PDB file of C-alpha atoms in Angstrom:
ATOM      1  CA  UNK E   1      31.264   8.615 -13.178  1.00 47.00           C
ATOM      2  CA  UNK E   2      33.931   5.892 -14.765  1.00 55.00           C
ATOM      3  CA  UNK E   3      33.702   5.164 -19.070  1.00 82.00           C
ATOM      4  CA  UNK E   4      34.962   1.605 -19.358  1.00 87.00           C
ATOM      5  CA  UNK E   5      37.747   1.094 -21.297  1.00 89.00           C
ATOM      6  CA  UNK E   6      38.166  -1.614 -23.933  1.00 91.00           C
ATOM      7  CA  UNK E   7      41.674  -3.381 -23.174  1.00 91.00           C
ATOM      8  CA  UNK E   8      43.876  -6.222 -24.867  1.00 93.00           C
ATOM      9  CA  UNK E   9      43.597  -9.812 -22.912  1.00 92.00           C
ATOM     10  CA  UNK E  10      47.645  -8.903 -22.392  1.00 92.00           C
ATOM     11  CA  UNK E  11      46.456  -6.787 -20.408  1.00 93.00           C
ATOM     12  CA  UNK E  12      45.559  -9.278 -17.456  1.00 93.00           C
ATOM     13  CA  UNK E  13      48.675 -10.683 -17.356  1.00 94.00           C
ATOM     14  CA  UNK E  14      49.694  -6.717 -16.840  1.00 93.00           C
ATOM     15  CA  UNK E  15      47.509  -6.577 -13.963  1.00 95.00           C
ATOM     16  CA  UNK E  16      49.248  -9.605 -12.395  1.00 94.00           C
ATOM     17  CA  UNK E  17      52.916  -7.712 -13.093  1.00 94.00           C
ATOM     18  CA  UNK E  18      51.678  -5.019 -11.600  1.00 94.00           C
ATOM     19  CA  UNK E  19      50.702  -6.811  -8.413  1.00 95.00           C
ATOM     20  CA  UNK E  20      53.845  -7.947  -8.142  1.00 95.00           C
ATOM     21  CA  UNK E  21      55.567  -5.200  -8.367  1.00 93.00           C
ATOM     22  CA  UNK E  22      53.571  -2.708  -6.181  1.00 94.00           C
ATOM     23  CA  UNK E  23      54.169  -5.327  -3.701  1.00 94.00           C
ATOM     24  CA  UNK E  24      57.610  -5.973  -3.992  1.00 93.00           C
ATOM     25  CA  UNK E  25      58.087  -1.908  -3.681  1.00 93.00           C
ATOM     26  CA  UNK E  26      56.501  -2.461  -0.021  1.00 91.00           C
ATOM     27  CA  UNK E  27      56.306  -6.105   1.170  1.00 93.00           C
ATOM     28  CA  UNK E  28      56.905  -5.317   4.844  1.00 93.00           C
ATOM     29  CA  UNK E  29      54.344  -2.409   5.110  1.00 93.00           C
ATOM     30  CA  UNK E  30      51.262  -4.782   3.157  1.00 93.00           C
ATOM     31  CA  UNK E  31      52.046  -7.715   5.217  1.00 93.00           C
ATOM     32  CA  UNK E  32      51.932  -5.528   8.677  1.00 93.00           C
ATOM     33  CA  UNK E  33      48.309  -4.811   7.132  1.00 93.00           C
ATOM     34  CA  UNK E  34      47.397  -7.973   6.406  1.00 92.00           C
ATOM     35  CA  UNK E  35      48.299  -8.921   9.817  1.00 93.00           C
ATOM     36  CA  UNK E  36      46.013  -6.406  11.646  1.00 92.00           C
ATOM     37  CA  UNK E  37      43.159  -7.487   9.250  1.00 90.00           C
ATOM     38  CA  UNK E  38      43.748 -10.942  10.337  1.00 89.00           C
ATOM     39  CA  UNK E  39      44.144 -10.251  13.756  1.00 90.00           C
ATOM     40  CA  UNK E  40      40.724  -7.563  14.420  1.00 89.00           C
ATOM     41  CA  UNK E  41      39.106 -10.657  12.377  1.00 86.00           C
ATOM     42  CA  UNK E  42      40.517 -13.281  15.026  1.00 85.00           C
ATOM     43  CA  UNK E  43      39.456 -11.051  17.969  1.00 87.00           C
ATOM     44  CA  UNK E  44      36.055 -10.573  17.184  1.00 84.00           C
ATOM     45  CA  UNK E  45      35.442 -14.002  16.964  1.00 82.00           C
ATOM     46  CA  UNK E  46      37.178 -15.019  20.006  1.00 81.00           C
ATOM     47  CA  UNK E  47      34.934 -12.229  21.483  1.00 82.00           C
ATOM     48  CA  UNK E  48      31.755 -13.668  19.690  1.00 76.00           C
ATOM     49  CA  UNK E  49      32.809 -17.255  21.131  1.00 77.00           C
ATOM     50  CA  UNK E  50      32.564 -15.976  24.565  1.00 77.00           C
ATOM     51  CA  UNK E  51      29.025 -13.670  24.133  1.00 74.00           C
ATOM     52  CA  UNK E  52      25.490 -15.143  24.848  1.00 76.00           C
ATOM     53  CA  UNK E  53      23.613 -16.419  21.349  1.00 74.00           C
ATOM     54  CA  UNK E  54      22.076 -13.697  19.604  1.00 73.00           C
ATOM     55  CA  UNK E  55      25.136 -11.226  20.743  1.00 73.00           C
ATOM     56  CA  UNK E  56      28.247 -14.062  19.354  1.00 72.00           C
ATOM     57  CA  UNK E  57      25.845 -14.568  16.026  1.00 76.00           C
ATOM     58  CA  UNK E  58      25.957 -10.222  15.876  1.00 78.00           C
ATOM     59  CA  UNK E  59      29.878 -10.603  16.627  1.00 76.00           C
ATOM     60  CA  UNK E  60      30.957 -13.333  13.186  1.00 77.00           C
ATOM     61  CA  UNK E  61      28.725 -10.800  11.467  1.00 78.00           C
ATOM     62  CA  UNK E  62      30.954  -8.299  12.380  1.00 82.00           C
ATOM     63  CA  UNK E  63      34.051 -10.619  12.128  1.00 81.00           C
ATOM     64  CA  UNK E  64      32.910 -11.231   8.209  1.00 83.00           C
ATOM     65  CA  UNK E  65      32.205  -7.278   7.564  1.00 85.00           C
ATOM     66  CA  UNK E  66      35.889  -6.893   9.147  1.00 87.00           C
ATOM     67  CA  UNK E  67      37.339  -8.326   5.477  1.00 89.00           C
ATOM     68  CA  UNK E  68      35.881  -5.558   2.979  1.00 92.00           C
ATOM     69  CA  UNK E  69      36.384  -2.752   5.157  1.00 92.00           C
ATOM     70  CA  UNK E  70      40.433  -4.063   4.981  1.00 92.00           C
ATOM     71  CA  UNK E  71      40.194  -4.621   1.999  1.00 93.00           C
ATOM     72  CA  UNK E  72      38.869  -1.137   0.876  1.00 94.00           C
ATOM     73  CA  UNK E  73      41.445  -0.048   3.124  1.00 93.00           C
ATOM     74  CA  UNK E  74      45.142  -1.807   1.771  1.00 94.00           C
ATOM     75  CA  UNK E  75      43.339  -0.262  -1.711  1.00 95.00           C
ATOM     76  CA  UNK E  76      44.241   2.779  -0.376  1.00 94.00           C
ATOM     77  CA  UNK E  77      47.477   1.589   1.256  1.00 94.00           C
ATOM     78  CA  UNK E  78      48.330   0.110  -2.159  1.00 95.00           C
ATOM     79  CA  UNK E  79      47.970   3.956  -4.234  1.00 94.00           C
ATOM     80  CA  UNK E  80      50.101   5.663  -1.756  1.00 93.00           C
ATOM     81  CA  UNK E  81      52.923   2.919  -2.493  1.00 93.00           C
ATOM     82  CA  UNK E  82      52.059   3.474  -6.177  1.00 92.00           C
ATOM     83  CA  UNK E  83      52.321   7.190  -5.709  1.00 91.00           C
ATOM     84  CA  UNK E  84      56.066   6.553  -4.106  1.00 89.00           C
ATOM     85  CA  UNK E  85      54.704   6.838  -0.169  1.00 91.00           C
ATOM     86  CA  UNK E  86      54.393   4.813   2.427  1.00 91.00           C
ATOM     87  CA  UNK E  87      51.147   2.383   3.706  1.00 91.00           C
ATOM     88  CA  UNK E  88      50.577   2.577   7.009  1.00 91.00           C
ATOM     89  CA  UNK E  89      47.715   1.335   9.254  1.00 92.00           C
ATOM     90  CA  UNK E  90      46.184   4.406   9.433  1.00 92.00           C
ATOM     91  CA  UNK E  91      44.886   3.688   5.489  1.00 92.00           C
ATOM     92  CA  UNK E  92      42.836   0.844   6.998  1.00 92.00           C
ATOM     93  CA  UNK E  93      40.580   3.474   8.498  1.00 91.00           C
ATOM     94  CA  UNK E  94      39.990   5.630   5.291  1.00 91.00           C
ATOM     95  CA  UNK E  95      36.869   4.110   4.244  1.00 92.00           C
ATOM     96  CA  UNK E  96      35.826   4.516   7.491  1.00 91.00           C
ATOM     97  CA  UNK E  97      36.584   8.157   7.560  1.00 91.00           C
ATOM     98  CA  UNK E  98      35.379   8.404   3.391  1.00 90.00           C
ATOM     99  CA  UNK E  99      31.833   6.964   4.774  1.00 90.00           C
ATOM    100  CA  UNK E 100      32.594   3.893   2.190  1.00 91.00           C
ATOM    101  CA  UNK E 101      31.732   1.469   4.989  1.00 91.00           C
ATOM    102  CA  UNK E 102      27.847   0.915   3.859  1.00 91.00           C
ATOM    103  CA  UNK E 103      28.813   0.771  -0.005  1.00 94.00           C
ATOM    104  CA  UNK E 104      31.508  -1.923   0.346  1.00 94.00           C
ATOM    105  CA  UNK E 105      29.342  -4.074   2.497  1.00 93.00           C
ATOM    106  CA  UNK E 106      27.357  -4.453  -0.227  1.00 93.00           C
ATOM    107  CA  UNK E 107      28.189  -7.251  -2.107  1.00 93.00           C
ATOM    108  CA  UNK E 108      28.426  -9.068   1.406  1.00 91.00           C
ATOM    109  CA  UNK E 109      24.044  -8.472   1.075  1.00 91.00           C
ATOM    110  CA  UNK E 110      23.797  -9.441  -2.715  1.00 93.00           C
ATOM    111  CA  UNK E 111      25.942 -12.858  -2.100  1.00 92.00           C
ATOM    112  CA  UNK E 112      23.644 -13.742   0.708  1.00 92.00           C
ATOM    113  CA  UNK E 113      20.482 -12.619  -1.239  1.00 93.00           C
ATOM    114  CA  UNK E 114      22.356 -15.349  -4.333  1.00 93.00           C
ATOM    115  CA  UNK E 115      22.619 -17.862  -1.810  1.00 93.00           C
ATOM    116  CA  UNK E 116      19.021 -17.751  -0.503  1.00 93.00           C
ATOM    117  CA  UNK E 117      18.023 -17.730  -3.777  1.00 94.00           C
ATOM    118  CA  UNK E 118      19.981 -20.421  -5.094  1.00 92.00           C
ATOM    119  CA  UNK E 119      18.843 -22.651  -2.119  1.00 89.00           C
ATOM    120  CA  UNK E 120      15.422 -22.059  -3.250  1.00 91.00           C
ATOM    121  CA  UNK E 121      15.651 -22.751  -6.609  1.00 90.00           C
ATOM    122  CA  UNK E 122      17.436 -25.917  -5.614  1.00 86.00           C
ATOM    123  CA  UNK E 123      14.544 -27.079  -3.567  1.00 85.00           C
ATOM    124  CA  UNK E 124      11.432 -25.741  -6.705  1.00 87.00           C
ATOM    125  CA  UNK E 125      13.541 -28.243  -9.006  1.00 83.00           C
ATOM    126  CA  UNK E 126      13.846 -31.061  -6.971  1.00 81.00           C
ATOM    127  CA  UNK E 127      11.496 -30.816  -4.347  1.00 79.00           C
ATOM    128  CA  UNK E 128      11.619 -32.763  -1.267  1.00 77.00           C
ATOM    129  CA  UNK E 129      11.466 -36.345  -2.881  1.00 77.00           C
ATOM    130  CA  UNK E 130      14.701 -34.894  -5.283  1.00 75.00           C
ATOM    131  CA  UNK E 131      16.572 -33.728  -1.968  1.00 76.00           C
ATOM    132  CA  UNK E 132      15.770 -36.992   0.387  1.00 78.00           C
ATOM    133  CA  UNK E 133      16.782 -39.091  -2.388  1.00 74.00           C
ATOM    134  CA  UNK E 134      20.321 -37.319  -3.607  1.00 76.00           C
ATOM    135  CA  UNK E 135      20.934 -37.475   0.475  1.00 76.00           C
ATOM    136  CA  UNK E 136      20.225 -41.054   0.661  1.00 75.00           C
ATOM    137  CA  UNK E 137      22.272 -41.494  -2.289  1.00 75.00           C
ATOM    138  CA  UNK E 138      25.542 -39.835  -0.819  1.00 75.00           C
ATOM    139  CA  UNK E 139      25.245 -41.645   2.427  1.00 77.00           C
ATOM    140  CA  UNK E 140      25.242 -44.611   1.015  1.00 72.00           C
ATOM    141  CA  UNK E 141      28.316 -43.762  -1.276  1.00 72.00           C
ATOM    142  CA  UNK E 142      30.090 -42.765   2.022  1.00 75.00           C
ATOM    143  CA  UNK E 143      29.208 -45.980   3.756  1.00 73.00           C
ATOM    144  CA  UNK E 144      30.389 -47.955   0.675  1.00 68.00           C
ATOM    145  CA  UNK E 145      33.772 -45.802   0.671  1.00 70.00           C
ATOM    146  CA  UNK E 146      34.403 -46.272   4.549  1.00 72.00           C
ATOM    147  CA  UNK E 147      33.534 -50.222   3.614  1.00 70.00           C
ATOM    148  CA  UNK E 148      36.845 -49.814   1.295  1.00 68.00           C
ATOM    149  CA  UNK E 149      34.481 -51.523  -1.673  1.00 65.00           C
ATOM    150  CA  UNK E 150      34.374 -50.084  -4.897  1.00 68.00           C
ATOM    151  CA  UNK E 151      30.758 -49.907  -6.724  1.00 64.00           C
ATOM    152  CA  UNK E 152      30.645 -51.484  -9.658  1.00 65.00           C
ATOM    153  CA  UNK E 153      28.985 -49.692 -12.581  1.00 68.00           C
ATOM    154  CA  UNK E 154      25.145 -51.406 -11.971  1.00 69.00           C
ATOM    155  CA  UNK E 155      25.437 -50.352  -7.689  1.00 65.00           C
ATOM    156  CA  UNK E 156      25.839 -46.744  -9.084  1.00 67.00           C
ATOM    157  CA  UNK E 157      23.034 -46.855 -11.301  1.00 68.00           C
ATOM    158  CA  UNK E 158      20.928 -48.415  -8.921  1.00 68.00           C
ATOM    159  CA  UNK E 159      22.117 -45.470  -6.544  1.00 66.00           C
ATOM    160  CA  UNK E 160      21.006 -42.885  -8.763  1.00 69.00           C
ATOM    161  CA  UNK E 161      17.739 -44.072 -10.136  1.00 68.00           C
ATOM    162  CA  UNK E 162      15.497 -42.174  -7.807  1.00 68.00           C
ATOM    163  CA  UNK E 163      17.858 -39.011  -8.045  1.00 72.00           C
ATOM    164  CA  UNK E 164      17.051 -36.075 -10.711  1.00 77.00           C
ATOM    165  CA  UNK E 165      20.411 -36.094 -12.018  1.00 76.00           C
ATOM    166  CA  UNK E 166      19.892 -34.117 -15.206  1.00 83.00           C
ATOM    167  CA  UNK E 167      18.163 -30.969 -12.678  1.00 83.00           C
ATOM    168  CA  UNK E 168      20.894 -31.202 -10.494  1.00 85.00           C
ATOM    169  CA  UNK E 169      23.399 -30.563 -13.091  1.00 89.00           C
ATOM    170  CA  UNK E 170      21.255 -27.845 -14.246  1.00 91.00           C
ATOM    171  CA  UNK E 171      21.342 -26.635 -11.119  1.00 91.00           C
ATOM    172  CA  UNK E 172      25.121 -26.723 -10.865  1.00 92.00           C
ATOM    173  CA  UNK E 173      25.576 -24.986 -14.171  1.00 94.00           C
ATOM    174  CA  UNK E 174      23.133 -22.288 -13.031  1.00 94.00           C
ATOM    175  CA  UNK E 175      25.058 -21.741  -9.823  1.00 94.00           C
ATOM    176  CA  UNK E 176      28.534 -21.514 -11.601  1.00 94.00           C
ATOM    177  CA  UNK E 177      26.904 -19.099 -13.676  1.00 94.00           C
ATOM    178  CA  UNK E 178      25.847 -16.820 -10.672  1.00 94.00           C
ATOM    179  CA  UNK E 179      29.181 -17.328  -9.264  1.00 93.00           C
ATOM    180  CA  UNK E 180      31.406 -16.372 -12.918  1.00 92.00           C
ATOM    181  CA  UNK E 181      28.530 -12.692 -12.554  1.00 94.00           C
ATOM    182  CA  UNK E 182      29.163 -12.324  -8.939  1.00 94.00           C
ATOM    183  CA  UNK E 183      32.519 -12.377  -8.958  1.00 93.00           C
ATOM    184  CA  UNK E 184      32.956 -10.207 -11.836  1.00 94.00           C
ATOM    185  CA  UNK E 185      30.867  -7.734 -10.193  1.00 94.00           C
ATOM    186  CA  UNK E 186      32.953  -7.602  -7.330  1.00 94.00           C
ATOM    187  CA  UNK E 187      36.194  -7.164  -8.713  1.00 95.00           C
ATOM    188  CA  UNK E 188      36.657  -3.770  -9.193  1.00 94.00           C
ATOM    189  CA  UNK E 189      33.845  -3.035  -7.194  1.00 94.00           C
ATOM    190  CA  UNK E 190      35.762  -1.929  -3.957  1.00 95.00           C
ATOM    191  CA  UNK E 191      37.847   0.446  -5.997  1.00 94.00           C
ATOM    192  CA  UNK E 192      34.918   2.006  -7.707  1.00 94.00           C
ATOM    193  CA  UNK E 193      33.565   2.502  -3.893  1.00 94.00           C
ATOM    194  CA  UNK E 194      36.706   4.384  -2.463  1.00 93.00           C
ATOM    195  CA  UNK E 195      38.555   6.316  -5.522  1.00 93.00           C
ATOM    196  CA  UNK E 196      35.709   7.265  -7.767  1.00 90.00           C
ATOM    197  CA  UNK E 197      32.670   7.348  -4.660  1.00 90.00           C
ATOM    198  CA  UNK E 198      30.764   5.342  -6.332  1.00 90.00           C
ATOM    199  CA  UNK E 199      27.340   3.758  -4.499  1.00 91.00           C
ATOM    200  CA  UNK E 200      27.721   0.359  -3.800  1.00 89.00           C
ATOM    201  CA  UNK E 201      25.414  -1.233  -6.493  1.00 93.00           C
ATOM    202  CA  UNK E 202      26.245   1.268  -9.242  1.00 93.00           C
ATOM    203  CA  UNK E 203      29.911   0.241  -8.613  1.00 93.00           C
ATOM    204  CA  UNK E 204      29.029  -3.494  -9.119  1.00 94.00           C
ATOM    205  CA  UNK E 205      26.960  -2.703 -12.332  1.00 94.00           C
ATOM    206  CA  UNK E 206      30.035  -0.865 -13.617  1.00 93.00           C
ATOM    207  CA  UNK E 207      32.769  -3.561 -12.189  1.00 95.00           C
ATOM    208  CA  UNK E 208      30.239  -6.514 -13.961  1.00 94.00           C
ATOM    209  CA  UNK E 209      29.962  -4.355 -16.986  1.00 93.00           C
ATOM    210  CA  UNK E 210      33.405  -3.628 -17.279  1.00 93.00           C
ATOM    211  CA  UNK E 211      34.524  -7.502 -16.829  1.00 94.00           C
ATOM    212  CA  UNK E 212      31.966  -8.227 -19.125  1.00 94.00           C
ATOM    213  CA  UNK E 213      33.786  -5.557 -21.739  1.00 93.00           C
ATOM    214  CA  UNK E 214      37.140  -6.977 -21.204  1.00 94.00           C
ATOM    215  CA  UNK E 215      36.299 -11.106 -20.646  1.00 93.00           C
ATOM    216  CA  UNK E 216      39.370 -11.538 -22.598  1.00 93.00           C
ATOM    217  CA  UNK E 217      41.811  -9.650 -20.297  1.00 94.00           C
ATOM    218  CA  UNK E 218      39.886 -10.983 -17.198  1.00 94.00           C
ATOM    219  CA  UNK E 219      40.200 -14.838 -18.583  1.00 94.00           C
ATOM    220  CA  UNK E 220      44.433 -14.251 -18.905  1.00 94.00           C
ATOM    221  CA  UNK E 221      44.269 -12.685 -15.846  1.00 95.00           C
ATOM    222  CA  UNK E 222      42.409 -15.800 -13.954  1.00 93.00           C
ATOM    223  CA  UNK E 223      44.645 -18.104 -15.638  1.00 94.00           C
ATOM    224  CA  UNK E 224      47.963 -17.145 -14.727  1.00 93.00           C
ATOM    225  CA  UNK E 225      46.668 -15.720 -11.113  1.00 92.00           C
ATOM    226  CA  UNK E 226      45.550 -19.412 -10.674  1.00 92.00           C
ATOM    227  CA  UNK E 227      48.739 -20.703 -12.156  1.00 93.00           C
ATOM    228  CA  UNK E 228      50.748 -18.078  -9.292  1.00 91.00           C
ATOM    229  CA  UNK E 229      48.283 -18.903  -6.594  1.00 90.00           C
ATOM    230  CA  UNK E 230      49.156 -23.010  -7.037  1.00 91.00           C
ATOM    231  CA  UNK E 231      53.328 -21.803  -7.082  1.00 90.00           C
ATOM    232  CA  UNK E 232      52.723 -19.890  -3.402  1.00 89.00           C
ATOM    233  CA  UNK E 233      50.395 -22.607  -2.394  1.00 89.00           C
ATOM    234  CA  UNK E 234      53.334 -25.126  -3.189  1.00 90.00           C
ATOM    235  CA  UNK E 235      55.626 -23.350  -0.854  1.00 90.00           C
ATOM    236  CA  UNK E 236      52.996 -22.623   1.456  1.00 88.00           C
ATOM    237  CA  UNK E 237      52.413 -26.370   2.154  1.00 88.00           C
ATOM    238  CA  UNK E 238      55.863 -27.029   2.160  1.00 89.00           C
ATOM    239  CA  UNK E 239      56.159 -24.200   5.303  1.00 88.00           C
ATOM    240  CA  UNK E 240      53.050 -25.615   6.737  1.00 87.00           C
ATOM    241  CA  UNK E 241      54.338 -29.139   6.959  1.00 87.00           C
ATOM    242  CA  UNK E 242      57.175 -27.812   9.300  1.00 88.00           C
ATOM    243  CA  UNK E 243      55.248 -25.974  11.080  1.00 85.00           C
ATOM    244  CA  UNK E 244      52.922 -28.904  11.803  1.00 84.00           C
ATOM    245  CA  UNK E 245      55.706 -31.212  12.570  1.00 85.00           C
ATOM    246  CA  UNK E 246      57.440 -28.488  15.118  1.00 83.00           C
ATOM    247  CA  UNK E 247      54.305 -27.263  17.041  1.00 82.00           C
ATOM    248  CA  UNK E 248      51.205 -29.374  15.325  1.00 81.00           C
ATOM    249  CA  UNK E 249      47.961 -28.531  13.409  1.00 81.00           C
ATOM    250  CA  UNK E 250      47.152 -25.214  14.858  1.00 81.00           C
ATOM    251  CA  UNK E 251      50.237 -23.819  13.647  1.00 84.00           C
ATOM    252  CA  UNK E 252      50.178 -25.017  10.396  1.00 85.00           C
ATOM    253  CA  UNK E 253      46.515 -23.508  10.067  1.00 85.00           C
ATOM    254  CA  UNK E 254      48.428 -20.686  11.423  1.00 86.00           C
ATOM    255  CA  UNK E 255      50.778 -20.487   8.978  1.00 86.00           C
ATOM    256  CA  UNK E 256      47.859 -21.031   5.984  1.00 88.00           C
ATOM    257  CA  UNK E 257      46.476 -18.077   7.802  1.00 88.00           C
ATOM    258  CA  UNK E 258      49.357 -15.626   7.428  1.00 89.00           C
ATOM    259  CA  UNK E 259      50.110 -16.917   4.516  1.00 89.00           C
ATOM    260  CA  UNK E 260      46.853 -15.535   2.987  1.00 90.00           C
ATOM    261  CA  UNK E 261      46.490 -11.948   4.232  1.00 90.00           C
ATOM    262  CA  UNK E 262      50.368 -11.088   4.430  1.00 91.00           C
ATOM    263  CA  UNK E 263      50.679 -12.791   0.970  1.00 92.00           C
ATOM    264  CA  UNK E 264      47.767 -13.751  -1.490  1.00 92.00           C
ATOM    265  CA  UNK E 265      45.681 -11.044  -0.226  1.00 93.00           C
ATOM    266  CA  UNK E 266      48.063  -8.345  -1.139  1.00 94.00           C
ATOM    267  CA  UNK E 267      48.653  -8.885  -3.826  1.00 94.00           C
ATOM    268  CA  UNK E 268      45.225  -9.527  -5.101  1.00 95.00           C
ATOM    269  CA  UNK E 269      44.269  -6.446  -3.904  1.00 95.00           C
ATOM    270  CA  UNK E 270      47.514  -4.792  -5.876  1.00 95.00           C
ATOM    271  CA  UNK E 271      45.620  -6.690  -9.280  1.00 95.00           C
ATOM    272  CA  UNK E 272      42.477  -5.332  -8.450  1.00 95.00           C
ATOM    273  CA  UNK E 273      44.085  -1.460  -8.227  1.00 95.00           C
ATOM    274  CA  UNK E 274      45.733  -2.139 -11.128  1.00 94.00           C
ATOM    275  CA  UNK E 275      42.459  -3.072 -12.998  1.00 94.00           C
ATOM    276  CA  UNK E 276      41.187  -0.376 -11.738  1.00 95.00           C
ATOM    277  CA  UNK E 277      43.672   2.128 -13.026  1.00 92.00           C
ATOM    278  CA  UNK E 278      43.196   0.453 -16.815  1.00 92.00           C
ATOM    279  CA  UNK E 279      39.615  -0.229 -17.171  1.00 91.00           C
ATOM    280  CA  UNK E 280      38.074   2.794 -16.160  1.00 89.00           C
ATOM    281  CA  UNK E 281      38.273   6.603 -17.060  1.00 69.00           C
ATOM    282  CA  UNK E 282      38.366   8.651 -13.939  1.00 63.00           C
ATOM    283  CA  UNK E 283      37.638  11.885 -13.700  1.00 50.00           C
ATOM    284  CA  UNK E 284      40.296  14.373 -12.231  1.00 44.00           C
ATOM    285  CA  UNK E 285      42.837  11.736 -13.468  1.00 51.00           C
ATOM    286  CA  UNK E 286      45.737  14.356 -14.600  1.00 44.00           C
ATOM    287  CA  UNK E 287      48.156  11.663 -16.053  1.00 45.00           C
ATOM    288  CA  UNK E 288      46.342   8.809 -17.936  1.00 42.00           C
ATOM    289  CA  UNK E 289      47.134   4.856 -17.605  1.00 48.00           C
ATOM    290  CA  UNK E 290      49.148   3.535 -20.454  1.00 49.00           C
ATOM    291  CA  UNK E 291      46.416   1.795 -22.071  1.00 47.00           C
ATOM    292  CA  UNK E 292      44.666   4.032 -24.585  1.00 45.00           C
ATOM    293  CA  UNK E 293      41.022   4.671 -24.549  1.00 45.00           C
ATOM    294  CA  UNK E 294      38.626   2.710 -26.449  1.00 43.00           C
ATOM    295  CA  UNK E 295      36.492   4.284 -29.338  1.00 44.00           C
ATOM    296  CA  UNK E 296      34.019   1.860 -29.235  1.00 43.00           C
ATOM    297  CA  UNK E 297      26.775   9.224  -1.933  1.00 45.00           C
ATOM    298  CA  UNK E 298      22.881   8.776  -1.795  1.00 47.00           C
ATOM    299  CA  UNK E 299      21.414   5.365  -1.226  1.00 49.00           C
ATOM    300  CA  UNK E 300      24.009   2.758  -1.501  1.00 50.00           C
ATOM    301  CA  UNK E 301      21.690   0.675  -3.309  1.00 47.00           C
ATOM    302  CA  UNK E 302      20.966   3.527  -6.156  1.00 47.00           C
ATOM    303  CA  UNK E 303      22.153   2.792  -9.705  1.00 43.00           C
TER     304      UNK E 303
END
């Protein structure tokens, strides 16, 4: 069991620092992970390509589970370069060999249950009248686009007059909503699963509760991790557009690609450890984080 700490909002710019550094201790040994990641990923959808139907749909299943599973696994990659060691591949197979693989799979089941229910709610508040007209309604804003015309203000009103616009920004303000709760429940959530052995859904109660606890810290952290993500997308374009004009598209998606788990994925995962490490109050912990405390495996799906 984790108590959630209450933290400053510096402290998500902390996290980010921390990220930073835990990778700059070991960039060659993270990126080598990323790397495999990417590459199992790649091969079992090149294998899924080439199977009959119902065996390639089983194979990008397993292509999609391939991204927690490495990502519980350069968690534990990242603590033994925080603990002065060194990651090797063989950390990708810990939560394999932990039994984690069924708790971090979780959130894969609750975003698709979201999504299922979002689509349904979509279609219960604007039916099938709603839907055929907002789909008429973008086709024709695409044909007047390709036409190179611009619609004047009366055109777009016309457009819209059979379309439920105030439900469908409802709906759009519901969805963000469910995506702000999801994705606060699944950032700490894969390091609740491996360090503290946590079941899957307790871990996202605890990660959403603990977000929740500390919006402040999580809202600096967003901010300048989207600031840092836009500086390493800058020079990521930049090495894309020489890779495109030396060997074409494919290797500048290439290049996007390794960018993103030899890079960005890193040293996410190094912010989410870090959050980890401040947020929560773990048990068997001999030397405590620098933040002070706050005054104020059964079923994976048990909370």
């Amino acid at each position: 069991m984790s108590e959630i700490r209450k933290l400053p909002a510096s402290a998500g710019a902390q996290w980010l620092l921390d990220a930073f550094s835990l990778y700059r201790r070991a960039p060659l040994q993270l990126a080598v992970l990323g790397v495999i990641g990417m590459l199992v990923s790649s091969l079992i959808l090149v294998l899924a390509q080439a199977l009959p139907s119902w065996l390639g749909v089983i194979g990008q299943l397993l292509s999609v589970a391939v991204g927690p599973l490495v990502f519980g696994g350069m968690l534990c990659a990242v603590r033994e370069v925080d603990d002065g060691h060194r990651a090797t591949p063989v950390h990708l197979l810990q939560p394999i060999r932990d039994r984690r693989v069924s708790h971090l799979l979780v959130p894969l089941a609750i975003q698709l249950i979201a999504i299922i229910a979002l689509g349904s709610l979509l279609y219960l508040m604007m039916g099938s009248e709603g839907l055929t007209a907002s789909a008429e309604m973008f086709r024709k804003m695409q044909e007047l686009q390709q036409s190179g015309a611009t619609p004047s203000n009366e055109q777009t009103l016309a457009l819209m007059a059979g379309v439920p616009v105030m439900r469908i920004l409802l709906w759009i303000l519901l969805a963000f909503a469910t995506f702000v709760a999801l994705s606060m429940a699944m950032f700490t959530q894969p390091a609740l699963v491996v360090f503290d052995h946590q079941s899957g859904m307790h871990a996202l109660r605890m990660s959403l509760q603990g977000c929740i606890r500390n919006f402040g810290a999580m809202a600096v952290f967003m901010l300048l991790g989207l600031i840092a993500t836009l500086c390493i997308y800058f020079l990521v374009v930049i090495a894309m557009q020489l890779a495109m004009l030396v060997a074409g598209v494919g290797a500048a998606a290439f290049v996007m690609q390794l960018a993103m788990s030899t890079v960005i994925m890193p040293l996410y995962v190094g912010a989410v450890y870090a959050a980890w490490k401040q947020m929560f109050d773990h048990r068997g912990r001999t030397t405590p984080p620098p933040v002070p405390p706050s005054n104020g495996p059964g079923n994976i799906f048990a909370a």
